[in-house]
């Protein structure tokens, strides 16, 4: 086996895209996930139904199929997105469905008395959700959410299938021109190991910072 | 007349919990509701500030009808304090945060004033040194005192207490009752569901005895304890005094 | 009818000729699923046993193994298993590469399922077995593992529904699994892309449902009263059925 030092900077060129896609889809996922969770818990029946159908579809089908639907399928309906837009959108819609379920679980784990207490102070329902329920749900959901972040970091690698040159795309391109494909992917694997390690550490730091006594179990993921 | 409750009915499925309850309260009065468990005392309290909607009947606070659908119930609730059996302090906020969130978010008070106010109320319940502690770091008695401070910070016209000491270990009951006694003496209007007969004797202007969803009898403590009109009232008071003693 | 292809029924008619191919390809995904679960089961159990009973050094090795296979994206693993063996003179097909790549990765997750199950068997069980004169090894195999196996079934249901979706990642290994077959269909006729992809999505929803039903059957078949994962039943009733998270 032999390696080239120049592979490192070449693969590193893909890092910004990998990070951009990860952060963007997580952001979409949080906003949409919270809305879906609220819709599922507090919404009227028809809205609850819509949320459930959405969540079931995106959790029941492969992410790669979803990506192709957005990138190759939507043009059939007259919606054409760039590869980057497709990647961010597909990953974002997907993680939203999972995050919605985590948030839903967390919202329901906040004890019912908290809602009563908030309403007894004269808070409206939206106020009670915003000031009493959500701040607690966010903390309860943090470990699951950290996990989700790591998963999306790894899943972002699928965007190379729609021609994007993220870390994975760069590795694929490099390996096509070099007979040492195995070694190239070993280096790519090393990049992902470091990325995941750093992300895990930072997320753990975040969890410790926002931890409040009596709210949620201490972080448990590796 | 501060509070007028008229003919409240409430039914859960086939279970009739309240079957026409009426009474009134004047400003500065303390009334204690007693009765066997499952007779709708807690439900009655919740029907008053509509945390649980009543099926039938009306409630007025200062001549404003709370039970009217057009009434802004959030505004009314801000004027009625509620102290829960299980405290229900917001778990993500410190003692200080719990007390000032009402003034800040419901009354739109600025943070500085709300903090000053909250510190005063914590002082009033003897917990200013615990302002920075989270609920999980406080004893049950301390949590309940914070929740009383949380109610006080809204300058309520009336505070409803739903068995405030029932979830507490015996040695922690005293500190909560002490706060409640001093509130009563300061002239706060309080409606209290409790089994603490010592408290009732000491500060209640009137005791209301409920059973099976109706008020059986009401009157000043002296009369109720020594000269109850109904046999059931006397029996219950004797039993409860034996069980809970008369401390407090 | 729009210029872009018309009513859904027309799509179904045009999709018709390709359906047998797509279903045949789905069988390849199912074979891949079975293969990778088997690989994952064997190595997962091994890693779990090493972690629980293996002593310090082996435990550390097992943990590093888990960490590596959890941290590298599946696609990178698939390419490593595809390009790696030829470097050492062993030729592999895309299918084998994908099966082992996804299988080893699955083993890193299955080991945790099994480890958790072993550790949730009460310690008294081991003591009781030893007190009967069983050796440690015998106690592990006749007392602990049978219980752990039952406790780990819910975890495996989840694992199954997670990896079944990730079998499409074998798309990258270049053999004709269902997604690549779909791709070939719409590469020849781009107007069919949406129809064929939605069809593939539906296949997976059906597979997930069938798989959950099958695992539910297994769970009931091996159920022993009193030997259940705490909270599992409740969690299952509240959630929308198992849709295990893919791992990327």
PDB file of N, CA and C in Angstrom, chain A residues 132-206:
ATOM      1  N   UNK A 132     -42.824  27.167  28.529  1.00  0.00           N
ATOM      2  CA  UNK A 132     -42.760  26.071  29.510  1.00  0.00           C
ATOM      3  C   UNK A 132     -42.421  24.728  28.867  1.00  0.00           C
ATOM      4  N   UNK A 133     -43.088  24.404  27.761  1.00  0.00           N
ATOM      5  CA  UNK A 133     -42.927  23.053  27.211  1.00  0.00           C
ATOM      6  C   UNK A 133     -41.665  22.942  26.348  1.00  0.00           C
ATOM      7  N   UNK A 134     -41.541  23.814  25.349  1.00  0.00           N
ATOM      8  CA  UNK A 134     -40.421  23.664  24.411  1.00  0.00           C
ATOM      9  C   UNK A 134     -39.030  23.755  25.048  1.00  0.00           C
ATOM     10  N   UNK A 135     -38.794  24.725  25.947  1.00  0.00           N
ATOM     11  CA  UNK A 135     -37.431  24.775  26.522  1.00  0.00           C
ATOM     12  C   UNK A 135     -37.054  23.473  27.206  1.00  0.00           C
ATOM     13  N   UNK A 136     -38.026  22.811  27.805  1.00  0.00           N
ATOM     14  CA  UNK A 136     -37.726  21.534  28.451  1.00  0.00           C
ATOM     15  C   UNK A 136     -37.565  20.435  27.407  1.00  0.00           C
ATOM     16  N   UNK A 137     -38.461  20.453  26.405  1.00  0.00           N
ATOM     17  CA  UNK A 137     -38.395  19.426  25.361  1.00  0.00           C
ATOM     18  C   UNK A 137     -37.053  19.504  24.631  1.00  0.00           C
ATOM     19  N   UNK A 138     -36.578  20.723  24.379  1.00  0.00           N
ATOM     20  CA  UNK A 138     -35.302  20.877  23.679  1.00  0.00           C
ATOM     21  C   UNK A 138     -34.168  20.205  24.448  1.00  0.00           C
ATOM     22  N   UNK A 139     -34.186  20.374  25.762  1.00  0.00           N
ATOM     23  CA  UNK A 139     -33.112  19.759  26.543  1.00  0.00           C
ATOM     24  C   UNK A 139     -33.246  18.237  26.570  1.00  0.00           C
ATOM     25  N   UNK A 140     -34.482  17.771  26.659  1.00  0.00           N
ATOM     26  CA  UNK A 140     -34.682  16.319  26.688  1.00  0.00           C
ATOM     27  C   UNK A 140     -34.269  15.675  25.373  1.00  0.00           C
ATOM     28  N   UNK A 141     -34.430  16.436  24.283  1.00  0.00           N
ATOM     29  CA  UNK A 141     -34.223  15.859  22.964  1.00  0.00           C
ATOM     30  C   UNK A 141     -32.750  15.916  22.558  1.00  0.00           C
ATOM     31  N   UNK A 142     -31.967  16.646  23.308  1.00  0.00           N
ATOM     32  CA  UNK A 142     -30.600  16.924  22.875  1.00  0.00           C
ATOM     33  C   UNK A 142     -29.751  15.677  22.574  1.00  0.00           C
ATOM     34  N   UNK A 143     -29.776  14.655  23.421  1.00  0.00           N
ATOM     35  CA  UNK A 143     -28.966  13.468  23.094  1.00  0.00           C
ATOM     36  C   UNK A 143     -29.378  12.836  21.757  1.00  0.00           C
ATOM     37  N   UNK A 144     -30.690  12.692  21.541  1.00  0.00           N
ATOM     38  CA  UNK A 144     -31.161  12.116  20.278  1.00  0.00           C
ATOM     39  C   UNK A 144     -30.772  13.010  19.111  1.00  0.00           C
ATOM     40  N   UNK A 145     -30.862  14.297  19.360  1.00  0.00           N
ATOM     41  CA  UNK A 145     -30.551  15.266  18.314  1.00  0.00           C
ATOM     42  C   UNK A 145     -29.063  15.220  17.975  1.00  0.00           C
ATOM     43  N   UNK A 146     -28.213  15.087  18.953  1.00  0.00           N
ATOM     44  CA  UNK A 146     -26.772  14.962  18.702  1.00  0.00           C
ATOM     45  C   UNK A 146     -26.497  13.775  17.795  1.00  0.00           C
ATOM     46  N   UNK A 147     -27.157  12.669  18.115  1.00  0.00           N
ATOM     47  CA  UNK A 147     -27.031  11.473  17.294  1.00  0.00           C
ATOM     48  C   UNK A 147     -27.419  11.750  15.857  1.00  0.00           C
ATOM     49  N   UNK A 148     -28.527  12.461  15.722  1.00  0.00           N
ATOM     50  CA  UNK A 148     -29.047  12.785  14.396  1.00  0.00           C
ATOM     51  C   UNK A 148     -28.022  13.614  13.618  1.00  0.00           C
ATOM     52  N   UNK A 149     -27.371  14.521  14.310  1.00  0.00           N
ATOM     53  CA  UNK A 149     -26.366  15.361  13.654  1.00  0.00           C
ATOM     54  C   UNK A 149     -25.240  14.490  13.086  1.00  0.00           C
ATOM     55  N   UNK A 150     -24.759  13.554  13.893  1.00  0.00           N
ATOM     56  CA  UNK A 150     -23.687  12.666  13.443  1.00  0.00           C
ATOM     57  C   UNK A 150     -24.158  11.834  12.243  1.00  0.00           C
ATOM     58  N   UNK A 151     -25.401  11.347  12.331  1.00  0.00           N
ATOM     59  CA  UNK A 151     -25.929  10.541  11.224  1.00  0.00           C
ATOM     60  C   UNK A 151     -25.978  11.349   9.934  1.00  0.00           C
ATOM     61  N   UNK A 152     -26.424  12.586  10.037  1.00  0.00           N
ATOM     62  CA  UNK A 152     -26.533  13.392   8.826  1.00  0.00           C
ATOM     63  C   UNK A 152     -25.151  13.732   8.276  1.00  0.00           C
ATOM     64  N   UNK A 153     -24.193  13.888   9.178  1.00  0.00           N
ATOM     65  CA  UNK A 153     -22.815  14.124   8.735  1.00  0.00           C
ATOM     66  C   UNK A 153     -22.368  12.966   7.839  1.00  0.00           C
ATOM     67  N   UNK A 154     -22.705  11.754   8.262  1.00  0.00           N
ATOM     68  CA  UNK A 154     -22.322  10.586   7.451  1.00  0.00           C
ATOM     69  C   UNK A 154     -23.208  10.467   6.210  1.00  0.00           C
ATOM     70  N   UNK A 155     -24.500  10.717   6.403  1.00  0.00           N
ATOM     71  CA  UNK A 155     -25.423  10.579   5.275  1.00  0.00           C
ATOM     72  C   UNK A 155     -25.162  11.599   4.174  1.00  0.00           C
ATOM     73  N   UNK A 156     -24.548  12.717   4.541  1.00  0.00           N
ATOM     74  CA  UNK A 156     -24.297  13.736   3.523  1.00  0.00           C
ATOM     75  C   UNK A 156     -23.454  13.148   2.392  1.00  0.00           C
ATOM     76  N   UNK A 157     -22.761  12.028   2.671  1.00  0.00           N
ATOM     77  CA  UNK A 157     -21.914  11.417   1.650  1.00  0.00           C
ATOM     78  C   UNK A 157     -22.708  10.911   0.449  1.00  0.00           C
ATOM     79  N   UNK A 158     -24.026  10.727   0.605  1.00  0.00           N
ATOM     80  CA  UNK A 158     -24.778  10.189  -0.532  1.00  0.00           C
ATOM     81  C   UNK A 158     -24.925  11.204  -1.661  1.00  0.00           C
ATOM     82  N   UNK A 159     -24.641  12.477  -1.391  1.00  0.00           N
ATOM     83  CA  UNK A 159     -24.868  13.476  -2.438  1.00  0.00           C
ATOM     84  C   UNK A 159     -23.899  13.306  -3.612  1.00  0.00           C
ATOM     85  N   UNK A 160     -22.844  12.496  -3.423  1.00  0.00           N
ATOM     86  CA  UNK A 160     -21.948  12.285  -4.565  1.00  0.00           C
ATOM     87  C   UNK A 160     -22.703  11.596  -5.718  1.00  0.00           C
ATOM     88  N   UNK A 161     -23.811  10.881  -5.371  1.00  0.00           N
ATOM     89  CA  UNK A 161     -24.579  10.204  -6.430  1.00  0.00           C
ATOM     90  C   UNK A 161     -25.306  11.192  -7.334  1.00  0.00           C
ATOM     91  N   UNK A 162     -25.454  12.438  -6.887  1.00  0.00           N
ATOM     92  CA  UNK A 162     -26.035  13.433  -7.784  1.00  0.00           C
ATOM     93  C   UNK A 162     -24.946  14.411  -8.223  1.00  0.00           C
ATOM     94  N   UNK A 163     -23.736  13.903  -8.362  1.00  0.00           N
ATOM     95  CA  UNK A 163     -22.596  14.607  -8.966  1.00  0.00           C
ATOM     96  C   UNK A 163     -21.976  15.698  -8.098  1.00  0.00           C
ATOM     97  N   UNK A 164     -22.363  15.793  -6.820  1.00  0.00           N
ATOM     98  CA  UNK A 164     -21.751  16.840  -5.992  1.00  0.00           C
ATOM     99  C   UNK A 164     -20.369  16.399  -5.519  1.00  0.00           C
ATOM    100  N   UNK A 165     -19.468  17.373  -5.391  1.00  0.00           N
ATOM    101  CA  UNK A 165     -18.105  17.049  -4.988  1.00  0.00           C
ATOM    102  C   UNK A 165     -17.881  17.389  -3.523  1.00  0.00           C
ATOM    103  N   UNK A 166     -18.579  16.676  -2.663  1.00  0.00           N
ATOM    104  CA  UNK A 166     -18.308  16.786  -1.236  1.00  0.00           C
ATOM    105  C   UNK A 166     -17.103  15.909  -0.940  1.00  0.00           C
ATOM    106  N   UNK A 167     -16.816  15.685   0.326  1.00  0.00           N
ATOM    107  CA  UNK A 167     -15.689  14.850   0.702  1.00  0.00           C
ATOM    108  C   UNK A 167     -15.727  13.510  -0.040  1.00  0.00           C
ATOM    109  N   UNK A 168     -16.906  12.898  -0.030  1.00  0.00           N
ATOM    110  CA  UNK A 168     -17.075  11.612  -0.711  1.00  0.00           C
ATOM    111  C   UNK A 168     -16.893  11.756  -2.216  1.00  0.00           C
ATOM    112  N   UNK A 169     -17.483  12.785  -2.783  1.00  0.00           N
ATOM    113  CA  UNK A 169     -17.379  13.010  -4.224  1.00  0.00           C
ATOM    114  C   UNK A 169     -15.931  13.187  -4.658  1.00  0.00           C
ATOM    115  N   UNK A 170     -15.182  13.941  -3.839  1.00  0.00           N
ATOM    116  CA  UNK A 170     -13.757  14.148  -4.132  1.00  0.00           C
ATOM    117  C   UNK A 170     -13.009  12.815  -4.106  1.00  0.00           C
ATOM    118  N   UNK A 171     -13.335  12.000  -3.105  1.00  0.00           N
ATOM    119  CA  UNK A 171     -12.669  10.695  -2.992  1.00  0.00           C
ATOM    120  C   UNK A 171     -12.982   9.834  -4.207  1.00  0.00           C
ATOM    121  N   UNK A 172     -14.244   9.870  -4.615  1.00  0.00           N
ATOM    122  CA  UNK A 172     -14.670   9.054  -5.751  1.00  0.00           C
ATOM    123  C   UNK A 172     -13.928   9.502  -7.018  1.00  0.00           C
ATOM    124  N   UNK A 173     -13.846  10.811  -7.181  1.00  0.00           N
ATOM    125  CA  UNK A 173     -13.190  11.334  -8.376  1.00  0.00           C
ATOM    126  C   UNK A 173     -11.702  10.980  -8.378  1.00  0.00           C
ATOM    127  N   UNK A 174     -11.083  11.134  -7.216  1.00  0.00           N
ATOM    128  CA  UNK A 174      -9.656  10.829  -7.090  1.00  0.00           C
ATOM    129  C   UNK A 174      -9.402   9.346  -7.373  1.00  0.00           C
ATOM    130  N   UNK A 175     -10.274   8.500  -6.846  1.00  0.00           N
ATOM    131  CA  UNK A 175     -10.057   7.061  -6.982  1.00  0.00           C
ATOM    132  C   UNK A 175     -10.252   6.605  -8.433  1.00  0.00           C
ATOM    133  N   UNK A 176     -11.029   7.375  -9.180  1.00  0.00           N
ATOM    134  CA  UNK A 176     -11.250   7.005 -10.575  1.00  0.00           C
ATOM    135  C   UNK A 176      -9.983   7.215 -11.395  1.00  0.00           C
ATOM    136  N   UNK A 177      -9.107   8.102 -10.926  1.00  0.00           N
ATOM    137  CA  UNK A 177      -7.907   8.411 -11.697  1.00  0.00           C
ATOM    138  C   UNK A 177      -6.669   7.725 -11.157  1.00  0.00           C
ATOM    139  N   UNK A 178      -6.827   7.023 -10.069  1.00  0.00           N
ATOM    140  CA  UNK A 178      -5.664   6.440  -9.429  1.00  0.00           C
ATOM    141  C   UNK A 178      -5.962   4.962  -9.191  1.00  0.00           C
ATOM    142  N   UNK A 179      -5.017   4.118  -9.474  1.00  0.00           N
ATOM    143  CA  UNK A 179      -5.269   2.685  -9.303  1.00  0.00           C
ATOM    144  C   UNK A 179      -5.352   2.318  -7.831  1.00  0.00           C
ATOM    145  N   UNK A 180      -4.900   3.222  -6.963  1.00  0.00           N
ATOM    146  CA  UNK A 180      -4.926   2.907  -5.536  1.00  0.00           C
ATOM    147  C   UNK A 180      -6.232   3.352  -4.879  1.00  0.00           C
ATOM    148  N   UNK A 181      -7.361   2.924  -5.454  1.00  0.00           N
ATOM    149  CA  UNK A 181      -8.673   3.348  -4.938  1.00  0.00           C
ATOM    150  C   UNK A 181      -8.827   3.021  -3.465  1.00  0.00           C
ATOM    151  N   UNK A 182      -8.380   1.846  -3.083  1.00  0.00           N
ATOM    152  CA  UNK A 182      -8.538   1.418  -1.698  1.00  0.00           C
ATOM    153  C   UNK A 182      -7.891   2.416  -0.743  1.00  0.00           C
ATOM    154  N   UNK A 183      -6.653   2.789  -1.088  1.00  0.00           N
ATOM    155  CA  UNK A 183      -5.931   3.725  -0.220  1.00  0.00           C
ATOM    156  C   UNK A 183      -6.626   5.082  -0.166  1.00  0.00           C
ATOM    157  N   UNK A 184      -7.151   5.505  -1.302  1.00  0.00           N
ATOM    158  CA  UNK A 184      -7.863   6.788  -1.325  1.00  0.00           C
ATOM    159  C   UNK A 184      -9.051   6.746  -0.354  1.00  0.00           C
ATOM    160  N   UNK A 185      -9.802   5.657  -0.410  1.00  0.00           N
ATOM    161  CA  UNK A 185     -10.964   5.585   0.472  1.00  0.00           C
ATOM    162  C   UNK A 185     -10.571   5.398   1.933  1.00  0.00           C
ATOM    163  N   UNK A 186      -9.399   4.802   2.165  1.00  0.00           N
ATOM    164  CA  UNK A 186      -8.919   4.747   3.547  1.00  0.00           C
ATOM    165  C   UNK A 186      -8.696   6.151   4.088  1.00  0.00           C
ATOM    166  N   UNK A 187      -8.111   6.991   3.257  1.00  0.00           N
ATOM    167  CA  UNK A 187      -7.893   8.374   3.678  1.00  0.00           C
ATOM    168  C   UNK A 187      -9.233   9.072   3.900  1.00  0.00           C
ATOM    169  N   UNK A 188     -10.186   8.818   2.977  1.00  0.00           N
ATOM    170  CA  UNK A 188     -11.522   9.413   3.150  1.00  0.00           C
ATOM    171  C   UNK A 188     -12.143   8.946   4.465  1.00  0.00           C
ATOM    172  N   UNK A 189     -11.983   7.652   4.760  1.00  0.00           N
ATOM    173  CA  UNK A 189     -12.517   7.111   6.017  1.00  0.00           C
ATOM    174  C   UNK A 189     -11.902   7.832   7.210  1.00  0.00           C
ATOM    175  N   UNK A 190     -10.602   8.094   7.112  1.00  0.00           N
ATOM    176  CA  UNK A 190      -9.917   8.803   8.187  1.00  0.00           C
ATOM    177  C   UNK A 190     -10.518  10.197   8.387  1.00  0.00           C
ATOM    178  N   UNK A 191     -10.778  10.874   7.286  1.00  0.00           N
ATOM    179  CA  UNK A 191     -11.421  12.189   7.366  1.00  0.00           C
ATOM    180  C   UNK A 191     -12.747  12.098   8.134  1.00  0.00           C
ATOM    181  N   UNK A 192     -13.555  11.112   7.754  1.00  0.00           N
ATOM    182  CA  UNK A 192     -14.867  10.997   8.414  1.00  0.00           C
ATOM    183  C   UNK A 192     -14.712  10.636   9.889  1.00  0.00           C
ATOM    184  N   UNK A 193     -13.732   9.769  10.199  1.00  0.00           N
ATOM    185  CA  UNK A 193     -13.506   9.413  11.604  1.00  0.00           C
ATOM    186  C   UNK A 193     -13.202  10.657  12.424  1.00  0.00           C
ATOM    187  N   UNK A 194     -12.304  11.504  11.882  1.00  0.00           N
ATOM    188  CA  UNK A 194     -11.938  12.719  12.607  1.00  0.00           C
ATOM    189  C   UNK A 194     -13.145  13.648  12.726  1.00  0.00           C
ATOM    190  N   UNK A 195     -13.874  13.809  11.623  1.00  0.00           N
ATOM    191  CA  UNK A 195     -15.059  14.677  11.637  1.00  0.00           C
ATOM    192  C   UNK A 195     -16.047  14.228  12.704  1.00  0.00           C
ATOM    193  N   UNK A 196     -16.352  12.932  12.701  1.00  0.00           N
ATOM    194  CA  UNK A 196     -17.330  12.409  13.653  1.00  0.00           C
ATOM    195  C   UNK A 196     -16.818  12.572  15.079  1.00  0.00           C
ATOM    196  N   UNK A 197     -15.527  12.332  15.263  1.00  0.00           N
ATOM    197  CA  UNK A 197     -14.959  12.460  16.602  1.00  0.00           C
ATOM    198  C   UNK A 197     -15.085  13.898  17.109  1.00  0.00           C
ATOM    199  N   UNK A 198     -14.677  14.837  16.284  1.00  0.00           N
ATOM    200  CA  UNK A 198     -14.742  16.246  16.689  1.00  0.00           C
ATOM    201  C   UNK A 198     -16.189  16.662  16.951  1.00  0.00           C
ATOM    202  N   UNK A 199     -17.088  16.253  16.048  1.00  0.00           N
ATOM    203  CA  UNK A 199     -18.499  16.622  16.228  1.00  0.00           C
ATOM    204  C   UNK A 199     -19.051  16.042  17.528  1.00  0.00           C
ATOM    205  N   UNK A 200     -18.691  14.799  17.813  1.00  0.00           N
ATOM    206  CA  UNK A 200     -19.169  14.172  19.046  1.00  0.00           C
ATOM    207  C   UNK A 200     -18.711  14.955  20.266  1.00  0.00           C
ATOM    208  N   UNK A 201     -17.429  15.343  20.252  1.00  0.00           N
ATOM    209  CA  UNK A 201     -16.887  16.089  21.392  1.00  0.00           C
ATOM    210  C   UNK A 201     -17.605  17.433  21.559  1.00  0.00           C
ATOM    211  N   UNK A 202     -17.785  18.144  20.439  1.00  0.00           N
ATOM    212  CA  UNK A 202     -18.429  19.456  20.521  1.00  0.00           C
ATOM    213  C   UNK A 202     -19.872  19.328  21.005  1.00  0.00           C
ATOM    214  N   UNK A 203     -20.563  18.310  20.515  1.00  0.00           N
ATOM    215  CA  UNK A 203     -21.955  18.125  20.923  1.00  0.00           C
ATOM    216  C   UNK A 203     -22.048  17.780  22.402  1.00  0.00           C
ATOM    217  N   UNK A 204     -21.084  16.999  22.876  1.00  0.00           N
ATOM    218  CA  UNK A 204     -21.070  16.648  24.293  1.00  0.00           C
ATOM    219  C   UNK A 204     -20.859  17.906  25.139  1.00  0.00           C
ATOM    220  N   UNK A 205     -19.982  18.761  24.640  1.00  0.00           N
ATOM    221  CA  UNK A 205     -19.725  20.034  25.315  1.00  0.00           C
ATOM    222  C   UNK A 205     -21.019  20.847  25.407  1.00  0.00           C
ATOM    223  N   UNK A 206     -21.724  20.894  24.276  1.00  0.00           N
ATOM    224  CA  UNK A 206     -22.985  21.634  24.227  1.00  0.00           C
ATOM    225  C   UNK A 206     -23.983  21.063  25.226  1.00  0.00           C
TER     226      UNK A 206
END
